[in-house]
PDB file of C-alpha atoms in Angstrom:
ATOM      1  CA  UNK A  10       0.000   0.000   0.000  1.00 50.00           C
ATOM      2  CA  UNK A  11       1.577   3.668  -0.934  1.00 56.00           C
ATOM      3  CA  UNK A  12       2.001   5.587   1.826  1.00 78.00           C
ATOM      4  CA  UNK A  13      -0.477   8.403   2.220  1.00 87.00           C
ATOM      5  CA  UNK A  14       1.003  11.965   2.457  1.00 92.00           C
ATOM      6  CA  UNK A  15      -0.684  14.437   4.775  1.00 93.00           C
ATOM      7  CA  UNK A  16      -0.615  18.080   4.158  1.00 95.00           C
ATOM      8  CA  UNK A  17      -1.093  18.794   8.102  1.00 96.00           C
ATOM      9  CA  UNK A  18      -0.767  16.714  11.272  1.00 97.00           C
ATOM     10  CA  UNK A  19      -2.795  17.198  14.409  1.00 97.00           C
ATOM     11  CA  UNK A  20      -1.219  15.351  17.739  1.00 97.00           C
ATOM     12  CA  UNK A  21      -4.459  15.151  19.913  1.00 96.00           C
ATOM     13  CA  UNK A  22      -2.635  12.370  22.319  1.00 96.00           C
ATOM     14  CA  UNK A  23      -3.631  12.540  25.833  1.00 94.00           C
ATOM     15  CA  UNK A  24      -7.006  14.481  25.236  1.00 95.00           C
ATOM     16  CA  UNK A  25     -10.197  13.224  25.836  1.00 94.00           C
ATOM     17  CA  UNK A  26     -13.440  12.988  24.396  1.00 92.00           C
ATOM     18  CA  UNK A  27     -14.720  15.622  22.815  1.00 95.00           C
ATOM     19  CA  UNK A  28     -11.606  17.718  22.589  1.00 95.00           C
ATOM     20  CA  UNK A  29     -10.145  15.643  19.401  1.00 96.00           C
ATOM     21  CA  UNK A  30     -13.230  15.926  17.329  1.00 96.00           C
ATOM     22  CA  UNK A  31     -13.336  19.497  18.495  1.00 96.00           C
ATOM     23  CA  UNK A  32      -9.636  19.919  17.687  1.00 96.00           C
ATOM     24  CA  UNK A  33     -10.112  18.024  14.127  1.00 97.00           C
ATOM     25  CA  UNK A  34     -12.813  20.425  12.955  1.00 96.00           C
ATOM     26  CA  UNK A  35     -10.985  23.322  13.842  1.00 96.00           C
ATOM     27  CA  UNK A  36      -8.078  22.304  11.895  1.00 97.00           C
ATOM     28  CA  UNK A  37     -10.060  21.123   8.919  1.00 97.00           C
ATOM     29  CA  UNK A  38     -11.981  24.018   8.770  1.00 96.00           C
ATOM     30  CA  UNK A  39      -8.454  25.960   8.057  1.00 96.00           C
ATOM     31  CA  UNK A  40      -7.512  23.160   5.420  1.00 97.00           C
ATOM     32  CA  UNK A  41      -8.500  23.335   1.245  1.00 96.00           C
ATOM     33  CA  UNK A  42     -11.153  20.567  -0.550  1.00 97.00           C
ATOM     34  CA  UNK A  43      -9.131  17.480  -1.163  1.00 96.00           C
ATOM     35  CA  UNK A  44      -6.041  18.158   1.693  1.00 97.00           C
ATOM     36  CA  UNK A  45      -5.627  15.750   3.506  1.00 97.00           C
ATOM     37  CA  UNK A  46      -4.952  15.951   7.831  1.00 97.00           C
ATOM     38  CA  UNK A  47      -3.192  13.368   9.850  1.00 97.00           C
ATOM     39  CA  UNK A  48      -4.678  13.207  13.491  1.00 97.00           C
ATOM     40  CA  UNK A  49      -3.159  11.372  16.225  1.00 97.00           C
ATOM     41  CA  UNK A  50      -5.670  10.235  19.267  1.00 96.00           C
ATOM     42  CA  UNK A  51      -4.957   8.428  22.423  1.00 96.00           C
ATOM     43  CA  UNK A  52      -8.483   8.308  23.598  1.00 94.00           C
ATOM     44  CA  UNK A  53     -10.085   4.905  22.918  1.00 92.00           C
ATOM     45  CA  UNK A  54     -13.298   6.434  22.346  1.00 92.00           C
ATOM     46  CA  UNK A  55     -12.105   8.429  19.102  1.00 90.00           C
ATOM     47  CA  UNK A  56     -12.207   5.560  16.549  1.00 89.00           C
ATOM     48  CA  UNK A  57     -15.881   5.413  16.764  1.00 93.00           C
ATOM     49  CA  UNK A  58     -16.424   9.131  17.062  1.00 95.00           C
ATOM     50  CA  UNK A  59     -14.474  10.261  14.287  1.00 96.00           C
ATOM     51  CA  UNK A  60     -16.277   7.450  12.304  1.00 95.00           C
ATOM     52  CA  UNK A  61     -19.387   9.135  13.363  1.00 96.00           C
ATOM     53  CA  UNK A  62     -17.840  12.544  12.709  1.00 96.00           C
ATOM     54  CA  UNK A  63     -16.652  11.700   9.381  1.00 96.00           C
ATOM     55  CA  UNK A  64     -20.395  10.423   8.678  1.00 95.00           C
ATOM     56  CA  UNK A  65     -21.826  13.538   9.512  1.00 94.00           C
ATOM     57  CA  UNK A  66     -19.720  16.686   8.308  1.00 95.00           C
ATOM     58  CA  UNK A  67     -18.845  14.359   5.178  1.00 95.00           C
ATOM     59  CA  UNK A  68     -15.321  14.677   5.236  1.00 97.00           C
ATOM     60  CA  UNK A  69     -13.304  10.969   4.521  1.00 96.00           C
ATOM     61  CA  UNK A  70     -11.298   8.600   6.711  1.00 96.00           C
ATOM     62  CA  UNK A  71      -9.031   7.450   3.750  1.00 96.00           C
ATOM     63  CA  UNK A  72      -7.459   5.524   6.492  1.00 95.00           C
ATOM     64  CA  UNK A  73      -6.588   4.543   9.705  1.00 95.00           C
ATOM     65  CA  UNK A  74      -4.772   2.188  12.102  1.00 94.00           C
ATOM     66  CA  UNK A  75      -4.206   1.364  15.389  1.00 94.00           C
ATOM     67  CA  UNK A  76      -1.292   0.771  17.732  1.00 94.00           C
ATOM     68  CA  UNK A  77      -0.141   0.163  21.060  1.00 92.00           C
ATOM     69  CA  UNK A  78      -2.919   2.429  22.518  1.00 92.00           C
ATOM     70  CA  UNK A  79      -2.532   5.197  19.704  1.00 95.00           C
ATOM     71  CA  UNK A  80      -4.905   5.606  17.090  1.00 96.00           C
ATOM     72  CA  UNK A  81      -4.503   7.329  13.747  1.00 96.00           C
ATOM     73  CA  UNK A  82      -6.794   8.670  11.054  1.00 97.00           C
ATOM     74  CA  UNK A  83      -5.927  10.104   7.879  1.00 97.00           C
ATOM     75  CA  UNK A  84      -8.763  12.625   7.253  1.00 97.00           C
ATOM     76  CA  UNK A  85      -9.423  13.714   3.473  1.00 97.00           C
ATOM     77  CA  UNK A  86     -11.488  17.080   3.746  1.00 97.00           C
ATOM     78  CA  UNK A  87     -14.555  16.849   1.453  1.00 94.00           C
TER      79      UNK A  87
ATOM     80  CA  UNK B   5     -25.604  20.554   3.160  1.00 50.00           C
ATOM     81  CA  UNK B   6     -28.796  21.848   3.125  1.00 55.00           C
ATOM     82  CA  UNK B   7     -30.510  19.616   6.060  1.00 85.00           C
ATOM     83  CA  UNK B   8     -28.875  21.111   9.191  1.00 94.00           C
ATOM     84  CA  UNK B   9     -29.405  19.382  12.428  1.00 97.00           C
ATOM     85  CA  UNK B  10     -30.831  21.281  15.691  1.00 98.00           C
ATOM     86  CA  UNK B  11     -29.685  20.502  19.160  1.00 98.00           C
ATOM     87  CA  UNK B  12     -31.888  21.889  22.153  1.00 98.00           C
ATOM     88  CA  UNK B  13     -30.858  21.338  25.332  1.00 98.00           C
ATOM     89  CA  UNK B  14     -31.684  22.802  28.643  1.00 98.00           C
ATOM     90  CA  UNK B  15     -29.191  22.528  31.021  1.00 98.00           C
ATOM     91  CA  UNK B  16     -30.178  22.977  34.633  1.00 97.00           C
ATOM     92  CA  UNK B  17     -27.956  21.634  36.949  1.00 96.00           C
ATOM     93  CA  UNK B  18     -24.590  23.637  38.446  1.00 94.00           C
ATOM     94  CA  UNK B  19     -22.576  21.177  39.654  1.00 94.00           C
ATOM     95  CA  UNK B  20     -18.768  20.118  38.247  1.00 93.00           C
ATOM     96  CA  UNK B  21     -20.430  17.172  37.218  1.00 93.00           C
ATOM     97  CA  UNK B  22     -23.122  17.871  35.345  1.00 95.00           C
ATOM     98  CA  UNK B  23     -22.114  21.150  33.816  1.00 96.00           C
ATOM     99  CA  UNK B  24     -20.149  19.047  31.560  1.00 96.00           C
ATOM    100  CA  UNK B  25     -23.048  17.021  29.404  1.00 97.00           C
ATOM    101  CA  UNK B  26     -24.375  20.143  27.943  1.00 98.00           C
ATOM    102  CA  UNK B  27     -20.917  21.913  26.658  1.00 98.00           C
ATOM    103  CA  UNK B  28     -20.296  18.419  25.244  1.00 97.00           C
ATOM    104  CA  UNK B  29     -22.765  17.948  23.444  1.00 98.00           C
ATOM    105  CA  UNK B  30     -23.079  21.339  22.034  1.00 98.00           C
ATOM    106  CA  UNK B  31     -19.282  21.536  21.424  1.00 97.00           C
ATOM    107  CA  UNK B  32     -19.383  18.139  19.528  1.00 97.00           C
ATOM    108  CA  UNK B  33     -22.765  19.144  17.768  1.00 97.00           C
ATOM    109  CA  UNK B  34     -21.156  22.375  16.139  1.00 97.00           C
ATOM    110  CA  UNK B  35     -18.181  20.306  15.176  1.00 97.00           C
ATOM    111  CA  UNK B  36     -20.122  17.948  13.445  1.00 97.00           C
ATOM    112  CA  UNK B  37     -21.845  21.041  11.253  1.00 96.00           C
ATOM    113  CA  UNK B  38     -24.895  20.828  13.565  1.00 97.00           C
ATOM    114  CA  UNK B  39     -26.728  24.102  15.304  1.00 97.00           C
ATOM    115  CA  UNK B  40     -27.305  24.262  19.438  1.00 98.00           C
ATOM    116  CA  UNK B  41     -28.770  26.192  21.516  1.00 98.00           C
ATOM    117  CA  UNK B  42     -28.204  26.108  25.160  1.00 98.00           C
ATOM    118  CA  UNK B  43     -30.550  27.114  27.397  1.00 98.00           C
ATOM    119  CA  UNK B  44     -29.737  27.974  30.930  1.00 97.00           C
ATOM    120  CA  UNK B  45     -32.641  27.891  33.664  1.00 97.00           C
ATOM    121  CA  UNK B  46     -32.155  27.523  37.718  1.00 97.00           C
ATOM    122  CA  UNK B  47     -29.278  25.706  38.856  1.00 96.00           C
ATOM    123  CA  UNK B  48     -27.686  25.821  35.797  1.00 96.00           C
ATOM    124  CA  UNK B  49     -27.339  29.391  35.306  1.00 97.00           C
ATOM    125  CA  UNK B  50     -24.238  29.494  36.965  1.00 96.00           C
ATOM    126  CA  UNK B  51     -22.700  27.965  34.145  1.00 97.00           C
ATOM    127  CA  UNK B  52     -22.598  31.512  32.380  1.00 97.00           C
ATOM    128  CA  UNK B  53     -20.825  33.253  35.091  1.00 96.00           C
ATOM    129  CA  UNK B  54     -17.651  35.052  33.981  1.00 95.00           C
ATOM    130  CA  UNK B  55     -16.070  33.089  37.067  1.00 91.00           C
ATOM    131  CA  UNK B  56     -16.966  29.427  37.637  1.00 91.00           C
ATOM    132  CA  UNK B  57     -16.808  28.183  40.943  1.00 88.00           C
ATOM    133  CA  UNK B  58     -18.446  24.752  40.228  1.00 91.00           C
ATOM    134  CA  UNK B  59     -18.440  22.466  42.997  1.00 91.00           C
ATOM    135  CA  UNK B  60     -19.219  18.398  43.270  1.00 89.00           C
ATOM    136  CA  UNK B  61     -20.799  16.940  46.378  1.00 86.00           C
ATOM    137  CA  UNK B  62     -20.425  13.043  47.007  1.00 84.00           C
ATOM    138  CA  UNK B  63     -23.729  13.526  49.258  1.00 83.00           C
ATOM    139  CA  UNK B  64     -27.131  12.332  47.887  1.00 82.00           C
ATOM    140  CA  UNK B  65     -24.845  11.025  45.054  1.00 82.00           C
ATOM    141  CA  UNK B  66     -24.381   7.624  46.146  1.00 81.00           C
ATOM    142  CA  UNK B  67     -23.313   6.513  42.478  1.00 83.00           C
ATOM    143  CA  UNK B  68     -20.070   9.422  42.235  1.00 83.00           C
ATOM    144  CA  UNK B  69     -17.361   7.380  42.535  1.00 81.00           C
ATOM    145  CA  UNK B  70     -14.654   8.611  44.813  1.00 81.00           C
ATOM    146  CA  UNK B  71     -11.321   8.017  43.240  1.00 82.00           C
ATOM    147  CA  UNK B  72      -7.516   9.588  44.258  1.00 83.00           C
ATOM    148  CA  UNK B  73      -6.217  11.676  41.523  1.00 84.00           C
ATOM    149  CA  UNK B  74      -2.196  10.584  42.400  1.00 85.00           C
ATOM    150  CA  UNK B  75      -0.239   6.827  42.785  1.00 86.00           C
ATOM    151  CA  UNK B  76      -0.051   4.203  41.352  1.00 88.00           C
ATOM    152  CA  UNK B  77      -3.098   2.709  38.708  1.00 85.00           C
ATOM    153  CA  UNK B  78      -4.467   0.094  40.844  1.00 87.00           C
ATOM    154  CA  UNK B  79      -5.051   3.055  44.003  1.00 86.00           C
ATOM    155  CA  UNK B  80      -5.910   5.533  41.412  1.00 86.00           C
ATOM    156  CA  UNK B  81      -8.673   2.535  40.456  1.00 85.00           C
ATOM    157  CA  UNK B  82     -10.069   2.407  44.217  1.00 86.00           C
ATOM    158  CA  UNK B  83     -13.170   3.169  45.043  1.00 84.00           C
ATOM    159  CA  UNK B  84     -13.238   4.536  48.634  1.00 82.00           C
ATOM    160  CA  UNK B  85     -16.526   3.946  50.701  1.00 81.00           C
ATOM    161  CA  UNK B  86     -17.537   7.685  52.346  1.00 81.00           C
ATOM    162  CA  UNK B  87     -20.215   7.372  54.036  1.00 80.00           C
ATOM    163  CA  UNK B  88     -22.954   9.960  54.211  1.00 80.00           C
ATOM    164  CA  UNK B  89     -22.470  10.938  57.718  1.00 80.00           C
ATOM    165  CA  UNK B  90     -18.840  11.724  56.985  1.00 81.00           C
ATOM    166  CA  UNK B  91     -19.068  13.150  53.504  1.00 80.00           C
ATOM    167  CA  UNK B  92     -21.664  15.584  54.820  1.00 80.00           C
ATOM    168  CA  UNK B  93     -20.564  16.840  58.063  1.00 82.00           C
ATOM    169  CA  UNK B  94     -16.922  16.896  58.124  1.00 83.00           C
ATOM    170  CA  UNK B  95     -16.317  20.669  56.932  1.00 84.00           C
ATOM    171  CA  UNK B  96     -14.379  21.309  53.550  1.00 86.00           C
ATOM    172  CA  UNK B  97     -15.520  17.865  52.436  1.00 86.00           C
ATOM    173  CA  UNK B  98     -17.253  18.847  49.019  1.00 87.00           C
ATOM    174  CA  UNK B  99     -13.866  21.414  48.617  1.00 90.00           C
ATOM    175  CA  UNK B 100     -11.739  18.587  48.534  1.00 88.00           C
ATOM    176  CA  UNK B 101     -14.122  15.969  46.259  1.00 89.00           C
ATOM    177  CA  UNK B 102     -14.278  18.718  44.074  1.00 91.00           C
ATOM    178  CA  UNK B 103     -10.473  19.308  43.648  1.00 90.00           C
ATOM    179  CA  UNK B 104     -10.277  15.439  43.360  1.00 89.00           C
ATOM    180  CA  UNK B 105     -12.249  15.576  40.536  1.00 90.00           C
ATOM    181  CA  UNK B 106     -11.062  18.194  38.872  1.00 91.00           C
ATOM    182  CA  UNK B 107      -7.530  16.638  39.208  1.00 91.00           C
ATOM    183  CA  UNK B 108      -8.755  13.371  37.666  1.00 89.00           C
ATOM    184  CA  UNK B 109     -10.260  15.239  34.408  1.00 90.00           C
ATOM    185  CA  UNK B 110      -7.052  17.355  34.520  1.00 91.00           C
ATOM    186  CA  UNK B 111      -5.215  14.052  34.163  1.00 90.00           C
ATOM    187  CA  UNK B 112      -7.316  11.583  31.924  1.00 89.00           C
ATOM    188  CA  UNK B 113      -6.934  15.033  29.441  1.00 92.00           C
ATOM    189  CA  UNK B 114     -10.714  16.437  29.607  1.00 93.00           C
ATOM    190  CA  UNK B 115     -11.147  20.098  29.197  1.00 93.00           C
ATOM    191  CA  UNK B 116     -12.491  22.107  31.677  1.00 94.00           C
ATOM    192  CA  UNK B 117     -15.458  23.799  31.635  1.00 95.00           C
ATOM    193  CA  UNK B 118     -14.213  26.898  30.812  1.00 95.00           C
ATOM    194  CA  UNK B 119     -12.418  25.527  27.673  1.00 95.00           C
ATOM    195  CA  UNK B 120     -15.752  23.441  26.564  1.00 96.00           C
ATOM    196  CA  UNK B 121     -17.750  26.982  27.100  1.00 97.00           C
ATOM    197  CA  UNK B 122     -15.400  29.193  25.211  1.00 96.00           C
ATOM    198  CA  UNK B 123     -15.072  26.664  22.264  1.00 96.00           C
ATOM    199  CA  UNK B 124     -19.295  26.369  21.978  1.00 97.00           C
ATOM    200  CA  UNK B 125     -19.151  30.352  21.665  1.00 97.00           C
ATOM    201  CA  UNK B 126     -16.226  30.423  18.805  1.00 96.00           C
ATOM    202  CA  UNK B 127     -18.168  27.792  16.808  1.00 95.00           C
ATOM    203  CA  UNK B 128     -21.253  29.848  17.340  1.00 96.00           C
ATOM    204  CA  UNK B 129     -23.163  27.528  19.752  1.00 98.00           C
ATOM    205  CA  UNK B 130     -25.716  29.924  21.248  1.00 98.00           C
ATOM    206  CA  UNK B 131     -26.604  30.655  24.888  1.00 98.00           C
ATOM    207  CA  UNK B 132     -30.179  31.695  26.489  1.00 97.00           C
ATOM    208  CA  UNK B 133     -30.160  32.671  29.879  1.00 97.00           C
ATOM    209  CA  UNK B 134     -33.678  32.374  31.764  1.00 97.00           C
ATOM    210  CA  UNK B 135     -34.685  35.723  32.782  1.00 96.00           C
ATOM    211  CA  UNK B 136     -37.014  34.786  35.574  1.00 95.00           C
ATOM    212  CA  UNK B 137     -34.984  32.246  37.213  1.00 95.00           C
ATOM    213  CA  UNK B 138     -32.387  34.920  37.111  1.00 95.00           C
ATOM    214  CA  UNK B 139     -34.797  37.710  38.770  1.00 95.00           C
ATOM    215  CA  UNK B 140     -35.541  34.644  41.109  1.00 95.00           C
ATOM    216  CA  UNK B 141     -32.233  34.191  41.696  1.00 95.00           C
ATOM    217  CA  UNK B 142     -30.562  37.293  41.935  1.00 94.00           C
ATOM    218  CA  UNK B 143     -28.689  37.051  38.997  1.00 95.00           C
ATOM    219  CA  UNK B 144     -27.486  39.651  36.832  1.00 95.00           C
ATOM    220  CA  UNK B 145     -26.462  40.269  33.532  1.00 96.00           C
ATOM    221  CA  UNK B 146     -23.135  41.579  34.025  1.00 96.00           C
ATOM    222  CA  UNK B 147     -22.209  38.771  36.062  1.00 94.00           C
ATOM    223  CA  UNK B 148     -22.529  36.749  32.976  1.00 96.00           C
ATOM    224  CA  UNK B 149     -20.201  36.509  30.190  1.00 97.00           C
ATOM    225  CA  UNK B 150     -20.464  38.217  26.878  1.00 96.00           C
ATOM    226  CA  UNK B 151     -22.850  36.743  24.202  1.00 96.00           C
ATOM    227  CA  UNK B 152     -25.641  35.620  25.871  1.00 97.00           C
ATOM    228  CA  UNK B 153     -28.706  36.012  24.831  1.00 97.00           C
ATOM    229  CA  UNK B 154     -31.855  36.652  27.325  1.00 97.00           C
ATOM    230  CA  UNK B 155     -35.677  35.255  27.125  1.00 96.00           C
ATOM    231  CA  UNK B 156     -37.912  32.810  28.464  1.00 95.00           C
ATOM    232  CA  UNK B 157     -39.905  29.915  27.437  1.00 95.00           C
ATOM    233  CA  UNK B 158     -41.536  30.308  24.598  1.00 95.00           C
ATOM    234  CA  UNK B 159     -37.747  32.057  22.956  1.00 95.00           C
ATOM    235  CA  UNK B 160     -36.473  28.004  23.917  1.00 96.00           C
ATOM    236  CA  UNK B 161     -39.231  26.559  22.764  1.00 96.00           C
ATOM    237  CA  UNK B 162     -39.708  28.440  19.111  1.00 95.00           C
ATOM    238  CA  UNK B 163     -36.390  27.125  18.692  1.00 96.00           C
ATOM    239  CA  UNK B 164     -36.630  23.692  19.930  1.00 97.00           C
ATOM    240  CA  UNK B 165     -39.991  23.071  17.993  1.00 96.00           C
ATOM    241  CA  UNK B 166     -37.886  22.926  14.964  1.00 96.00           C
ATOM    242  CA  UNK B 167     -34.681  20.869  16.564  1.00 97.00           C
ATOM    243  CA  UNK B 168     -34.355  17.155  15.964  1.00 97.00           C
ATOM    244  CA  UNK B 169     -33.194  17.180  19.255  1.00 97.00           C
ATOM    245  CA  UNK B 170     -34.141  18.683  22.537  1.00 98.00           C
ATOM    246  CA  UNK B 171     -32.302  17.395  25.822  1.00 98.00           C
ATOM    247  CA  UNK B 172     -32.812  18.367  29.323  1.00 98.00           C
ATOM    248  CA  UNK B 173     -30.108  17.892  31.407  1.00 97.00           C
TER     249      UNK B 173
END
């Protein structure tokens, strides 16, 4: 699989729910149609939310993975 | 998008603990594209101060969990057993379960409620203050912070007759 390249990266480690999806929007808001944001979670509760996030504001997980506690999500603005 | 969701929600209670529910939800709700309206009536009005004092009380509350902020996982993971008759009569009791809480949010990462308020206003979550529980009360407007707006009943309920959904917390 290629590697995907982010144009931003958003470390939301160690904050808890709803601070990442808060955080996420923020930064996406800033971002152009088609960018693409890398955000970083340590809260266990965010691979579900920003599913449900993703769902709602229609912006795309393109992918994401899991590992040792930290989750990552590579968010495609719509 | 042209179907934008409403959240109501009228938040009444001024405690640490439940002051946080409502700025969640609205928070989240404007992040995920969604209008809220917040409407604060009796004990919750409080939560517009320009300086929070929230407190917690472990009395009455017999499902608030009283944990130690500090050490190691398994004593941060203990339960201790107050009773009533201690929790409520030894003085500075609620002081000190409230700055155990707070300490525990502060370390599992939540914001406070400060943060969680300021972030609803910047993404344009609005806030109704109840004007009769605030004559009631003896509150007064410039107690409050900036941006609130001021009504009663039937300024909730236009807007929550349209909202897809209306919480009271």
């Amino acid at each position: 699989m290629s590697e995907i390249t982010a144009n931003r990266t958003l470390d939301c480690s160690g904050m808890n729910c709803p601070l990442p999806i808060l955080k996420t929007k923020k930064e996406v808001d800033q971002m152009q149609s088609g960018e693409i944001l890398k955000m970083i979670s340590t809260d266990s509760g965010s691979a579900n939310d920003m599913a449900s996030w993703a769902n709602r504001t229609g912006h795309k997980i393109v992918d994401s993975s899991t590992e040792g506690g930290t989750y990552t999500f590579y968010i495609q603005k719509s | 998008m042209a179907d934008i969701k409403k959240l109501a929600i009228i938040a009444s209670k001024g405690t640490l603990d439940w002051a946080y529910p409502p700025f969640i939800l609205a928070s989240a709700a404007a992040a995920m594209d969604m209008e809220a309206v917040l409407f604060f009536t009796f004990y919750g009005l409080p939560l517009l101060k320009k300086e929070i004092d929230l407190k917690v009380t472990p009395v009455g509350n017999p499902a608030m969990p009283m944990k130690m902020p500090f050490g190691s996982k398994e004593f941060q993971g203990f339960n201790w057993p107050i009773p009533n008759i201690i929790s409520g009569n030894v003085p500075g009791f609620d002081t000190m379960a409230t700055m155990l809480m707070k300490e525990t949010f502060k370390k599992k990462g939540v914001a406070t409620i400060e943060q969680l308020r300021e972030m609803c206003q910047e993404s344009g979550v609005r806030f109704i203050a109840c004007q009769m529980t605030m004559d009631v009360f003896g509150f007064e407007r410039k107690d409050f912070i900036d941006g609130v707006e001021y009504g009663g009943a039937a300024m909730f309920l236009e807007y929550a007759a349209d909202a897809n959904m209306s919480l009271f917390i």
